[in-house]
mmCIF file with all atom_site columns, C-alpha atoms in Angstrom:
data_model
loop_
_atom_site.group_PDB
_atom_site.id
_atom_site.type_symbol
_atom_site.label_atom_id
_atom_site.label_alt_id
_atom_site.label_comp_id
_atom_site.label_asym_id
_atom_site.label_entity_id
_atom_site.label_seq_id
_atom_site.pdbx_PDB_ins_code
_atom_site.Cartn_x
_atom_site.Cartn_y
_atom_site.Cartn_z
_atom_site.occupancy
_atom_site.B_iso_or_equiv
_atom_site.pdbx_formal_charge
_atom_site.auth_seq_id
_atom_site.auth_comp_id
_atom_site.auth_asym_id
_atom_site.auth_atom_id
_atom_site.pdbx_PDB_model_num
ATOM 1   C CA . UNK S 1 1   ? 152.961 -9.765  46.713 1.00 0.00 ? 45  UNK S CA 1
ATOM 2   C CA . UNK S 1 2   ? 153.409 -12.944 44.992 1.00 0.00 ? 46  UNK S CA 1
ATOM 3   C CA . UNK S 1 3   ? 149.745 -13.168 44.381 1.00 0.00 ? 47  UNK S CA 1
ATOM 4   C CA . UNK S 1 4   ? 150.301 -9.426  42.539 1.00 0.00 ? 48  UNK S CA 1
ATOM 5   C CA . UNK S 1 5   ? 153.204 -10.962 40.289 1.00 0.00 ? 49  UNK S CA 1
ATOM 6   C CA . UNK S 1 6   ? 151.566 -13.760 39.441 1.00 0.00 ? 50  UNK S CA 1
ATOM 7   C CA . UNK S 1 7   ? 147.942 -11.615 37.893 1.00 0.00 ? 51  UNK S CA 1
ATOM 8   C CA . UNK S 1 8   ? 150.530 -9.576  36.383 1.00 0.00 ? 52  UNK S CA 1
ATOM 9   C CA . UNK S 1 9   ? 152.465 -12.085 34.441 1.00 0.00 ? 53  UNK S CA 1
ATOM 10  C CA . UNK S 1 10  ? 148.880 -14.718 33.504 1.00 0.00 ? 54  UNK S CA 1
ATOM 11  C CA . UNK S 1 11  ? 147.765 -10.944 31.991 1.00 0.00 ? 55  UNK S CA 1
ATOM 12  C CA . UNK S 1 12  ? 151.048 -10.525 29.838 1.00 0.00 ? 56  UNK S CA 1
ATOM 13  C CA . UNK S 1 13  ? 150.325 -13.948 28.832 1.00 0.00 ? 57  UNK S CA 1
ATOM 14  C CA . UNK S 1 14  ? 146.509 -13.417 27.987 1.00 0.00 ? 58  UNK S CA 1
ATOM 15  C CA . UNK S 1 15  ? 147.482 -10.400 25.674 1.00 0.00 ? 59  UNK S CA 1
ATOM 16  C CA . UNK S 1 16  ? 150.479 -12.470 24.202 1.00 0.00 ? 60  UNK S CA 1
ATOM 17  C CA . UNK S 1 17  ? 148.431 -15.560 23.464 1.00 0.00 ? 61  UNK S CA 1
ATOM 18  C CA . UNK S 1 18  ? 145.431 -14.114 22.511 1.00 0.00 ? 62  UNK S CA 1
ATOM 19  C CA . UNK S 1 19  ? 144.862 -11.805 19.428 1.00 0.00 ? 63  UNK S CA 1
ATOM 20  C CA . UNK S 1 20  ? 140.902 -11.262 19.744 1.00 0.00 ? 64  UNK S CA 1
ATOM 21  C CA . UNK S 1 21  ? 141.556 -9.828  23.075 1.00 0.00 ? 65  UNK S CA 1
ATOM 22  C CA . UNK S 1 22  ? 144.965 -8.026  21.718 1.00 0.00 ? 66  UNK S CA 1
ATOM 23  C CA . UNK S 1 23  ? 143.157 -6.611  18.440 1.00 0.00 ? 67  UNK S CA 1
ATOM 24  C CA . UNK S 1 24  ? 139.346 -6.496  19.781 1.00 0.00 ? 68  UNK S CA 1
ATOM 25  C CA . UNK S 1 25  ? 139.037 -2.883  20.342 1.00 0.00 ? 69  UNK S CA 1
ATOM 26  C CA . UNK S 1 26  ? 141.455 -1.958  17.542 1.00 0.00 ? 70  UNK S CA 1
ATOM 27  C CA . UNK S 1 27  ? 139.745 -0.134  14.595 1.00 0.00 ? 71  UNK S CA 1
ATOM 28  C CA . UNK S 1 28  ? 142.757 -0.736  12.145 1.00 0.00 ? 72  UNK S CA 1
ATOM 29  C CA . UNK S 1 29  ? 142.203 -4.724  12.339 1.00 0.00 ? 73  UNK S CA 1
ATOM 30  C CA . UNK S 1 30  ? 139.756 -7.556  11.253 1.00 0.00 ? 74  UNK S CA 1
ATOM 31  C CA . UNK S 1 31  ? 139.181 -10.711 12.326 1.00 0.00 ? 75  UNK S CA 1
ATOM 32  C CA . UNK S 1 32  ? 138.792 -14.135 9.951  1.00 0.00 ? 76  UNK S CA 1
ATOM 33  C CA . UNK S 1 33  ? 137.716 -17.355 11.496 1.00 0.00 ? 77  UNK S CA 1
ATOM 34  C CA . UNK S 1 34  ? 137.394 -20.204 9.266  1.00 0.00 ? 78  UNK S CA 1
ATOM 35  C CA . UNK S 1 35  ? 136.176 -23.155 10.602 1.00 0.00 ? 79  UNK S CA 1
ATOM 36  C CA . UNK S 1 36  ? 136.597 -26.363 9.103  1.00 0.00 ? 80  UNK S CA 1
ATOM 37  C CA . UNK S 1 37  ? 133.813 -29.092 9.052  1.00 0.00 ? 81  UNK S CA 1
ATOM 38  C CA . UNK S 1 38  ? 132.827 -32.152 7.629  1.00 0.00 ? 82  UNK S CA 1
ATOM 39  C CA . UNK S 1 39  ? 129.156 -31.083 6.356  1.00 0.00 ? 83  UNK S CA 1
ATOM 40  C CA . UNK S 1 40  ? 130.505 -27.710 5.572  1.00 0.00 ? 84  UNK S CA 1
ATOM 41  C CA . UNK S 1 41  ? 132.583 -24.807 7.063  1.00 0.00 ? 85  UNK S CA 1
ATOM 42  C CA . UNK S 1 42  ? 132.120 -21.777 8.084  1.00 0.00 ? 86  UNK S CA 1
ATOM 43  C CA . UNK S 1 43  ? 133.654 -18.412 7.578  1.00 0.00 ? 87  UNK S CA 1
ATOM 44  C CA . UNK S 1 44  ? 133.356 -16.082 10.288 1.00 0.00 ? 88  UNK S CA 1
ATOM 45  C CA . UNK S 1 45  ? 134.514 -12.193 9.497  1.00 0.00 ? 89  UNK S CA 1
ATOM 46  C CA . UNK S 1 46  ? 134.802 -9.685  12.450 1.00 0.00 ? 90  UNK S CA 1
ATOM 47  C CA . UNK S 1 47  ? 134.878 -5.575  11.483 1.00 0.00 ? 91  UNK S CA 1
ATOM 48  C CA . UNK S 1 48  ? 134.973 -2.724  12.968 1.00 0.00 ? 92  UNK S CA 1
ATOM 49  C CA . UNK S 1 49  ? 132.382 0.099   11.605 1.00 0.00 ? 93  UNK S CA 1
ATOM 50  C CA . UNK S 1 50  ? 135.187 2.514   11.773 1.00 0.00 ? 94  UNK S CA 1
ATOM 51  C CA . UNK S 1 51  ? 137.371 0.872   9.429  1.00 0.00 ? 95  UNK S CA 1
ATOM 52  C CA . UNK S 1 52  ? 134.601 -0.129  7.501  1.00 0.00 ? 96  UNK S CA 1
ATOM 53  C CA . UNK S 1 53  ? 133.649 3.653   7.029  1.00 0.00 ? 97  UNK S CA 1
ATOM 54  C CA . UNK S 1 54  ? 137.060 4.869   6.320  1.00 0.00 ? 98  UNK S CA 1
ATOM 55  C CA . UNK S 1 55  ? 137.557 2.249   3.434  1.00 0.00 ? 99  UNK S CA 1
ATOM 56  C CA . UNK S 1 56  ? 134.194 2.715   1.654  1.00 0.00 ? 100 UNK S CA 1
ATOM 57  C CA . UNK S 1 57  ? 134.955 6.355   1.932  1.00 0.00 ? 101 UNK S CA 1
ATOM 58  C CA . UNK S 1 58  ? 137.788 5.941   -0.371 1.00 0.00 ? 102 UNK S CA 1
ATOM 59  C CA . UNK S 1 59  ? 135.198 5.203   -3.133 1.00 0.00 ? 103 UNK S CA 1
ATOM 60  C CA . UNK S 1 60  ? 132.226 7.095   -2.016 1.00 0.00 ? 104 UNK S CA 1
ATOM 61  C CA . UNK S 1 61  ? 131.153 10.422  -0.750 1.00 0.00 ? 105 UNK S CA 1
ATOM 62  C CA . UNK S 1 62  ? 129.953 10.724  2.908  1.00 0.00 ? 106 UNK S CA 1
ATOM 63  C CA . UNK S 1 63  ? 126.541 12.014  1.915  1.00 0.00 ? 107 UNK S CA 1
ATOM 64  C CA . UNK S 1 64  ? 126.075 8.525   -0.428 1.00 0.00 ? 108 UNK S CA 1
ATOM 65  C CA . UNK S 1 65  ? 126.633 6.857   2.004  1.00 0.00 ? 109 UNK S CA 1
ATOM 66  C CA . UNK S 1 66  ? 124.085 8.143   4.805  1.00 0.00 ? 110 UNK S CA 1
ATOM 67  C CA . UNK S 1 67  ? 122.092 7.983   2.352  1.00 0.00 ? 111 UNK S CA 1
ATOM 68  C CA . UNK S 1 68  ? 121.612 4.643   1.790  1.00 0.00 ? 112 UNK S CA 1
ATOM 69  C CA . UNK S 1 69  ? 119.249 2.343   3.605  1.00 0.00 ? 113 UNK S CA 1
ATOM 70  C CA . UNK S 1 70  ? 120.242 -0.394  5.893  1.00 0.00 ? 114 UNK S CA 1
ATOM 71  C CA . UNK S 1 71  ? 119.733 -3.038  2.914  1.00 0.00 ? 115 UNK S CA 1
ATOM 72  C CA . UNK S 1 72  ? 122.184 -0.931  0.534  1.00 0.00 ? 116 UNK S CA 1
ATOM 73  C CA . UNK S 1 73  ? 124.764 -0.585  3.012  1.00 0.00 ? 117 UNK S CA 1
ATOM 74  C CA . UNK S 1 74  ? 124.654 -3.879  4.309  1.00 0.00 ? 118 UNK S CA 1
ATOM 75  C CA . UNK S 1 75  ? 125.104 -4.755  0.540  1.00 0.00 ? 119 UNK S CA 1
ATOM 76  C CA . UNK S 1 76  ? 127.594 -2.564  -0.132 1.00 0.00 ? 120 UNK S CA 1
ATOM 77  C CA . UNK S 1 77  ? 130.125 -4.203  2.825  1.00 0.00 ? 121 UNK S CA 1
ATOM 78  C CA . UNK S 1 78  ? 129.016 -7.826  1.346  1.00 0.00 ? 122 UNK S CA 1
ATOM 79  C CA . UNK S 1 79  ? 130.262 -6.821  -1.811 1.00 0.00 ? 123 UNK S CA 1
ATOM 80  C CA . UNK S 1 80  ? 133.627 -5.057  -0.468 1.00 0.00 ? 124 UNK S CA 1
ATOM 81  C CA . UNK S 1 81  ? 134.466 -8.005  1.324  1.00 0.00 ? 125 UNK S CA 1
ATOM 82  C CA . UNK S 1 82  ? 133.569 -10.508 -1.602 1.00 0.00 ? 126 UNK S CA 1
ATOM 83  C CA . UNK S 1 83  ? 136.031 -8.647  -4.009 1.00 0.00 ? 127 UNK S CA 1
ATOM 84  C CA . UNK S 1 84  ? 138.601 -8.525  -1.434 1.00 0.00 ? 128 UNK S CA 1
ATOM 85  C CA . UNK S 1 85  ? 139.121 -11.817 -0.101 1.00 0.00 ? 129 UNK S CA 1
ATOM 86  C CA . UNK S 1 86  ? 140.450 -14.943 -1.672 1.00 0.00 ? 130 UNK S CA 1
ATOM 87  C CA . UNK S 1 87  ? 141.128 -18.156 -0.331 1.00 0.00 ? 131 UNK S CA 1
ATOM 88  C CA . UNK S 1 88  ? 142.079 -21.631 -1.793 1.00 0.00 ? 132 UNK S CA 1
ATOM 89  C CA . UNK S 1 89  ? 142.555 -25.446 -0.652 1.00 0.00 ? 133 UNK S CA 1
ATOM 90  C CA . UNK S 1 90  ? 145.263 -27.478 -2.279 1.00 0.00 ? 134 UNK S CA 1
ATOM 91  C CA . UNK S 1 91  ? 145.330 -24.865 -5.247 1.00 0.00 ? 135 UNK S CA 1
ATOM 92  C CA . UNK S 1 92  ? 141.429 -24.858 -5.643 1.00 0.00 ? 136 UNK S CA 1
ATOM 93  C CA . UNK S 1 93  ? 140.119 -21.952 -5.305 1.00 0.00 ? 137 UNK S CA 1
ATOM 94  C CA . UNK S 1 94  ? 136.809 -21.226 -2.907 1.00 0.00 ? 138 UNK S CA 1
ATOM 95  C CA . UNK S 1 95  ? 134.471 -18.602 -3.628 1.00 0.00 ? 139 UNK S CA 1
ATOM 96  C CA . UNK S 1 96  ? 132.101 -16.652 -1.271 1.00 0.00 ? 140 UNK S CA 1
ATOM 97  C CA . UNK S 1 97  ? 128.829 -17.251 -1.785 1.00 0.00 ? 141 UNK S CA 1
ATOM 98  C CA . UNK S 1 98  ? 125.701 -17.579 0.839  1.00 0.00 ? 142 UNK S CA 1
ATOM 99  C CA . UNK S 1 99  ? 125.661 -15.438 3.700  1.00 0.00 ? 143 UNK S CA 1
ATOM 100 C CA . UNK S 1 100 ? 124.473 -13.323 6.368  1.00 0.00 ? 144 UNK S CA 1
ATOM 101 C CA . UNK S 1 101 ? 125.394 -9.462  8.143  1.00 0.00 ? 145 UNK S CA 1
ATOM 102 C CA . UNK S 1 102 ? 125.203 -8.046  11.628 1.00 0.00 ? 146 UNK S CA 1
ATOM 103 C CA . UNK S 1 103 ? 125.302 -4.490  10.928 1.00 0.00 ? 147 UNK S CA 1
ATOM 104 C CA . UNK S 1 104 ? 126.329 -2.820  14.607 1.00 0.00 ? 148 UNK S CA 1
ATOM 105 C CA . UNK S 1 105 ? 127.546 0.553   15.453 1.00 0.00 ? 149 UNK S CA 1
ATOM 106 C CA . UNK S 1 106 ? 130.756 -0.711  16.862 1.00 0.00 ? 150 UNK S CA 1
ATOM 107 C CA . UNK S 1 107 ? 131.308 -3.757  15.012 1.00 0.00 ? 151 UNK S CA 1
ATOM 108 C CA . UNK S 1 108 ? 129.792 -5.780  11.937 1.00 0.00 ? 152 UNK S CA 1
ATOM 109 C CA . UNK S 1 109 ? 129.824 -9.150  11.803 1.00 0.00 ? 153 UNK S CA 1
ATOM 110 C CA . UNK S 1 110 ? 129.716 -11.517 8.460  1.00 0.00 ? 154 UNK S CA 1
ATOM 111 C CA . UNK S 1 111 ? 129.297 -15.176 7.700  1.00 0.00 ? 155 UNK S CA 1
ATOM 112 C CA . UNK S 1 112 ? 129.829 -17.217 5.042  1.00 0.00 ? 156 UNK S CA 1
ATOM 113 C CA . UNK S 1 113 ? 129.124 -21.253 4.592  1.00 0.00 ? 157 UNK S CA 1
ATOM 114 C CA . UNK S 1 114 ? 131.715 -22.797 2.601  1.00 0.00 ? 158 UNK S CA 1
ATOM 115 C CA . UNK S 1 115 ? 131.699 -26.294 1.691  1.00 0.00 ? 159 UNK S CA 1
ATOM 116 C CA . UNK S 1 116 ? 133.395 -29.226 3.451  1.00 0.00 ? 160 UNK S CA 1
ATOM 117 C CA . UNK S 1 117 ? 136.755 -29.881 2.937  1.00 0.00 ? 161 UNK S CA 1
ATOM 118 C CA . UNK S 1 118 ? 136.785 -34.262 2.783  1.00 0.00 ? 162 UNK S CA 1
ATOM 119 C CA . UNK S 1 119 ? 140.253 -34.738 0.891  1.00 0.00 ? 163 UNK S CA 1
ATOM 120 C CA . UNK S 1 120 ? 143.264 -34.224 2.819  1.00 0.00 ? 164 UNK S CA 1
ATOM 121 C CA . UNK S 1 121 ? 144.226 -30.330 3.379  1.00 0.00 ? 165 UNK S CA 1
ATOM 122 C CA . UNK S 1 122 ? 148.353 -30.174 1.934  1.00 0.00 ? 166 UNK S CA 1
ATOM 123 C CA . UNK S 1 123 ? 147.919 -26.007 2.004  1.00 0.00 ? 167 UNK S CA 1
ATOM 124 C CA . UNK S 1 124 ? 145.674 -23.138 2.059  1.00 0.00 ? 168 UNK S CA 1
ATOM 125 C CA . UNK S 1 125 ? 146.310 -19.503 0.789  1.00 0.00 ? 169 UNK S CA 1
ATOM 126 C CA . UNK S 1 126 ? 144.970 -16.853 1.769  1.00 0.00 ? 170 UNK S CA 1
ATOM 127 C CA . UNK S 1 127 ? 144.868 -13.593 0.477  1.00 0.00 ? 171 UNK S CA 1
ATOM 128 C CA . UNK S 1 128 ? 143.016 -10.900 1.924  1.00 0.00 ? 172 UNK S CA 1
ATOM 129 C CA . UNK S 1 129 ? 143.711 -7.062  0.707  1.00 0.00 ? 173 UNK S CA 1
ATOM 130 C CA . UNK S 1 130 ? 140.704 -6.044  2.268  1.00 0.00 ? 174 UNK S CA 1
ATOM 131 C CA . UNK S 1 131 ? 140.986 -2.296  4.438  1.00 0.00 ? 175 UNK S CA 1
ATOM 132 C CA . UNK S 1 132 ? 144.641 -2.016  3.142  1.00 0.00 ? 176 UNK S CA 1
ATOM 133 C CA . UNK S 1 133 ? 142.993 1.675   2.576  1.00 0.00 ? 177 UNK S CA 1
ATOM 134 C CA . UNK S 1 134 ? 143.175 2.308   5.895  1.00 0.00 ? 178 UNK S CA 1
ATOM 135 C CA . UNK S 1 135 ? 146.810 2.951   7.410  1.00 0.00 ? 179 UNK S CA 1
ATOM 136 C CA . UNK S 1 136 ? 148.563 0.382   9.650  1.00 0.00 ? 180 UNK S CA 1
ATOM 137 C CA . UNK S 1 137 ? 145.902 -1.880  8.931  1.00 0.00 ? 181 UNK S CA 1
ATOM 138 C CA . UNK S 1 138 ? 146.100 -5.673  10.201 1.00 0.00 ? 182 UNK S CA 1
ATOM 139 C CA . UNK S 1 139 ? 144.442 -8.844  9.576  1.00 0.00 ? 183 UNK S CA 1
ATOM 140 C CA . UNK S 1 140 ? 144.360 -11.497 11.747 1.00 0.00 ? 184 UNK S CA 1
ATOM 141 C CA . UNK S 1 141 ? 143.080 -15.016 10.305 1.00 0.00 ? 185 UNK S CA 1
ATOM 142 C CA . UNK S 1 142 ? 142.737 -17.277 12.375 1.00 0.00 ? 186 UNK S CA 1
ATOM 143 C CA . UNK S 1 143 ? 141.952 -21.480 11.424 1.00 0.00 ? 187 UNK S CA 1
ATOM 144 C CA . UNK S 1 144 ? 140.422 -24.488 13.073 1.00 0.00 ? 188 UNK S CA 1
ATOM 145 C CA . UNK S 1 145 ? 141.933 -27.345 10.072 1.00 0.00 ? 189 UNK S CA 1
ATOM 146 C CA . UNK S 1 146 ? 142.707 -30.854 10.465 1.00 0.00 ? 190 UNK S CA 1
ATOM 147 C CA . UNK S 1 147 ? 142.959 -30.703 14.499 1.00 0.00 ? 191 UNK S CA 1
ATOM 148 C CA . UNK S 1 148 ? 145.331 -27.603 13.372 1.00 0.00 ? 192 UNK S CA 1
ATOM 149 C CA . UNK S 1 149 ? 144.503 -24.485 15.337 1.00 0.00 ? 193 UNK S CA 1
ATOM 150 C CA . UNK S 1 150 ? 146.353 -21.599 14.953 1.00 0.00 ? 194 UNK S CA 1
ATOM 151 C CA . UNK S 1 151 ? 146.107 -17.862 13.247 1.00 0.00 ? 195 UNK S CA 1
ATOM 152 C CA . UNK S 1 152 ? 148.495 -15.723 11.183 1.00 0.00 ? 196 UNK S CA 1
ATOM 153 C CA . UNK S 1 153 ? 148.548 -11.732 10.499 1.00 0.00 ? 197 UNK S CA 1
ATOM 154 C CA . UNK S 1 154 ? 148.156 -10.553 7.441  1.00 0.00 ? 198 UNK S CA 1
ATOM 155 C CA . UNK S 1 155 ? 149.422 -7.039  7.372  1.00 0.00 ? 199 UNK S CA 1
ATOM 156 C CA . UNK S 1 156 ? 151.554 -4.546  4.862  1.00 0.00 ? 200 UNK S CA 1
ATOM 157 C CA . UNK S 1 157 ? 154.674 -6.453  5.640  1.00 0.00 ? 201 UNK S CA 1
ATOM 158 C CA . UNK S 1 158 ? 153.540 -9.882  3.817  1.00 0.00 ? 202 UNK S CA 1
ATOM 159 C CA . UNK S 1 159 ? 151.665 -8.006  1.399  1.00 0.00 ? 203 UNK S CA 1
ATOM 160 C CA . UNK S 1 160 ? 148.139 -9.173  3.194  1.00 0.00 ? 204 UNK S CA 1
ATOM 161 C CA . UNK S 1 161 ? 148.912 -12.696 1.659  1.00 0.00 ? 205 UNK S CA 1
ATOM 162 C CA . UNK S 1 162 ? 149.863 -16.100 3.438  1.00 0.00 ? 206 UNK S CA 1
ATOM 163 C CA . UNK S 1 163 ? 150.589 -19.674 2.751  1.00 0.00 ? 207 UNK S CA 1
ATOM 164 C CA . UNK S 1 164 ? 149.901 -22.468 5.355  1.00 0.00 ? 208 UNK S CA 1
ATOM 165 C CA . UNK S 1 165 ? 151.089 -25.598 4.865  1.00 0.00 ? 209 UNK S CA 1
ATOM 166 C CA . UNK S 1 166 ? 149.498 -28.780 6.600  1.00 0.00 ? 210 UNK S CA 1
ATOM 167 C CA . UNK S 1 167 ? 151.568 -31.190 4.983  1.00 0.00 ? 211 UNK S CA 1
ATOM 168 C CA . UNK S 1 168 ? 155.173 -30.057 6.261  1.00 0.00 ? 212 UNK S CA 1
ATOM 169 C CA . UNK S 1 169 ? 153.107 -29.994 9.642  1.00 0.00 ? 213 UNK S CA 1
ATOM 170 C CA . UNK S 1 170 ? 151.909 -33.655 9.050  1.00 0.00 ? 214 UNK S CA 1
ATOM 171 C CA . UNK S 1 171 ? 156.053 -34.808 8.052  1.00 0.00 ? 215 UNK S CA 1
ATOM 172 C CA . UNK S 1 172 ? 157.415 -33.203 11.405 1.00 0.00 ? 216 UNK S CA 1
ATOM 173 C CA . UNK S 1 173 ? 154.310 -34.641 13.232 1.00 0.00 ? 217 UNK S CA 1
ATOM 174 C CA . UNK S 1 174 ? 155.484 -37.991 11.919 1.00 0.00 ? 218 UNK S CA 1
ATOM 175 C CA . UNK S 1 175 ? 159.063 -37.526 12.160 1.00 0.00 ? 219 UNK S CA 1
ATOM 176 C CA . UNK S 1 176 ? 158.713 -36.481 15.969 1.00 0.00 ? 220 UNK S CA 1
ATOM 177 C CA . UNK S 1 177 ? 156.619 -39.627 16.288 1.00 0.00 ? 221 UNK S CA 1
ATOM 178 C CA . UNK S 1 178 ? 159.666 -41.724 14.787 1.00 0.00 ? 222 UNK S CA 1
ATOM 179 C CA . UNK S 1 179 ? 162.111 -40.010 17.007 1.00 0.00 ? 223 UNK S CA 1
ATOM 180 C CA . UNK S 1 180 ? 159.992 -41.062 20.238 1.00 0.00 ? 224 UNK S CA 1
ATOM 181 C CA . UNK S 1 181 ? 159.488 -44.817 19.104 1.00 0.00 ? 225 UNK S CA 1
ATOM 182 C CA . UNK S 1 182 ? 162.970 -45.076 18.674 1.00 0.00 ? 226 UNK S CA 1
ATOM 183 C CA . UNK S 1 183 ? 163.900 -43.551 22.183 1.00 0.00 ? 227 UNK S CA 1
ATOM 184 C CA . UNK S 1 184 ? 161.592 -46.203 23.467 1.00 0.00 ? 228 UNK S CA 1
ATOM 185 C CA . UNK S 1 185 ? 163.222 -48.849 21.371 1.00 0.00 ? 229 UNK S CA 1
ATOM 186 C CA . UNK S 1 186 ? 166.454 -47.747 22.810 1.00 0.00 ? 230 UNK S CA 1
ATOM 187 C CA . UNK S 1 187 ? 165.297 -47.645 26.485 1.00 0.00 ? 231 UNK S CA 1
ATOM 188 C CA . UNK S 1 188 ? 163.521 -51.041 26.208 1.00 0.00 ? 232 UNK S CA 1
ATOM 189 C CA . UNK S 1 189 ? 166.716 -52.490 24.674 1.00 0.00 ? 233 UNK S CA 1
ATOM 190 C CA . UNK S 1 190 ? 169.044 -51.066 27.480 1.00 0.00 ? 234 UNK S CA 1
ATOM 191 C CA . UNK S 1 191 ? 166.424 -52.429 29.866 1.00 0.00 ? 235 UNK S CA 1
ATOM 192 C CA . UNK S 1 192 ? 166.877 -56.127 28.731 1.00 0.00 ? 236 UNK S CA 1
ATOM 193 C CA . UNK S 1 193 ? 170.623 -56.097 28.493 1.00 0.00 ? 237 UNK S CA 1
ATOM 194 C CA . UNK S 1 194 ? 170.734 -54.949 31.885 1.00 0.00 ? 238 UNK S CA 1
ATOM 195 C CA . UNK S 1 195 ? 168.426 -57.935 33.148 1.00 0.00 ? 239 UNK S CA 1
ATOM 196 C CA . UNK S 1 196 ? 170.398 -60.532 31.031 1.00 0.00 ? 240 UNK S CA 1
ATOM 197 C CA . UNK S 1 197 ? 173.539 -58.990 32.174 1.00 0.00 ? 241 UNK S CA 1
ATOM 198 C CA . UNK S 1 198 ? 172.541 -59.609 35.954 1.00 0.00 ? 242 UNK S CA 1
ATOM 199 C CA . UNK S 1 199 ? 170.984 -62.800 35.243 1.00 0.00 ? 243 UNK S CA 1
ATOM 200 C CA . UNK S 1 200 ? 174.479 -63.989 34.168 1.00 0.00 ? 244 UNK S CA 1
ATOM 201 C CA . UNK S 1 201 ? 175.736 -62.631 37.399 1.00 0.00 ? 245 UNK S CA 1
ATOM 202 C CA . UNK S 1 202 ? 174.052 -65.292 39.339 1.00 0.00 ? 246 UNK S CA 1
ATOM 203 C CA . UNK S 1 203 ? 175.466 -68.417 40.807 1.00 0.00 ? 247 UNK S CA 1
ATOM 204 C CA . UNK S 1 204 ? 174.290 -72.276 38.797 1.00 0.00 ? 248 UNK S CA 1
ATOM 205 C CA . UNK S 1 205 ? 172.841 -74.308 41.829 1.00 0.00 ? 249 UNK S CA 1
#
């Protein structure tokens, strides 16, 4: 039995913690990686055909579209995703640009190399309208900065927009660090007044 409980609650957890596993099989969401390096990043983009079909049917006809070729349609979702996706590092803004597409029948994957990022990140914003066609669509972007790894989800309630910033993160980081140096200052303090204190306590022979 407690074996039972305890599967149960590390699978709660799993679906909590984890959005690729939470969203993977949903055709209403995308997934953005972007992962920061010091030669270059990269930009990995997760789709799912459906949703991919239902937004490109809001500006073409079913028969255009089967029939296109693979290299049309492949270009056609390169473009989509180009014009609806926009991302900048401490207010500069970075474009898409070289590329490659894995067109599946489930999913289609994207990447895009992006160059380094070698000055300190402050903020990134992100702004990523893409499949808003579709209803109760979701984003989730997800980030490996500066050690920093975390995601957020872009969705109908924030407009599909978001604004990270690394340098509030940085202040608490340090502030945190201040707090624990001067609990240690205390302790070490207390520590040495108690061993003078009993010191005192003894007997001159």
């Amino acid at each position: 039995m407690n074996n039972l409980l305890i599967k149960i609650m590390i699978s709660g957890l799993i679906l909590v913690i984890s959005p690729s596993y939470s969203f993977g099989h949903n055709p209403l969401s995308a997934r953005y990686h972007l992962e920061a390096g010091e030669q270059a990043s990269l930009l990995t983009v997760n789709l799912s055909q459906d949703g991919i079909n239902q937004a490109l049917l809001q500006t073409h006809d079913q028969q255009e579209l089967e029939g296109m070729n693979q290299k049309q349609f492949e270009e056609l979702i390169v473009d989509y995703v180009k014009r609806n996706f926009s991302l900048s590092v401490n207010g500069q803004e970075i474009t898409l640009q070289k590329g490659g597409i894995k067109l599946g029948s489930h999913q289609t994957d994207l990447k895009f190399v992006l160059p380094a990022f070698l000055e300190q990140i402050e903020h990134v914003d992100v702004d990523i309208p893409a499949f808003n066609e579709n209803e109760n669509h979701q984003t989730i972007f997800s980030y490996n900065i500066a050690e920093r790894a975390e995601h957020v989800i872009l969705s109908l309630n924030n407009n599909y927009k978001s604004s990270i910033n690394f340098q509030a993160a940085a202040s608490e980081n340090s502030y945190l660090w201040l707090i624990s140096l001067g609990a240690i200052s205390l302790i070490v303090i207390i520590l040495m007044k108690t061993r003078l204190s009993r010191t005192s306590s003894y007997t001159p022979i």
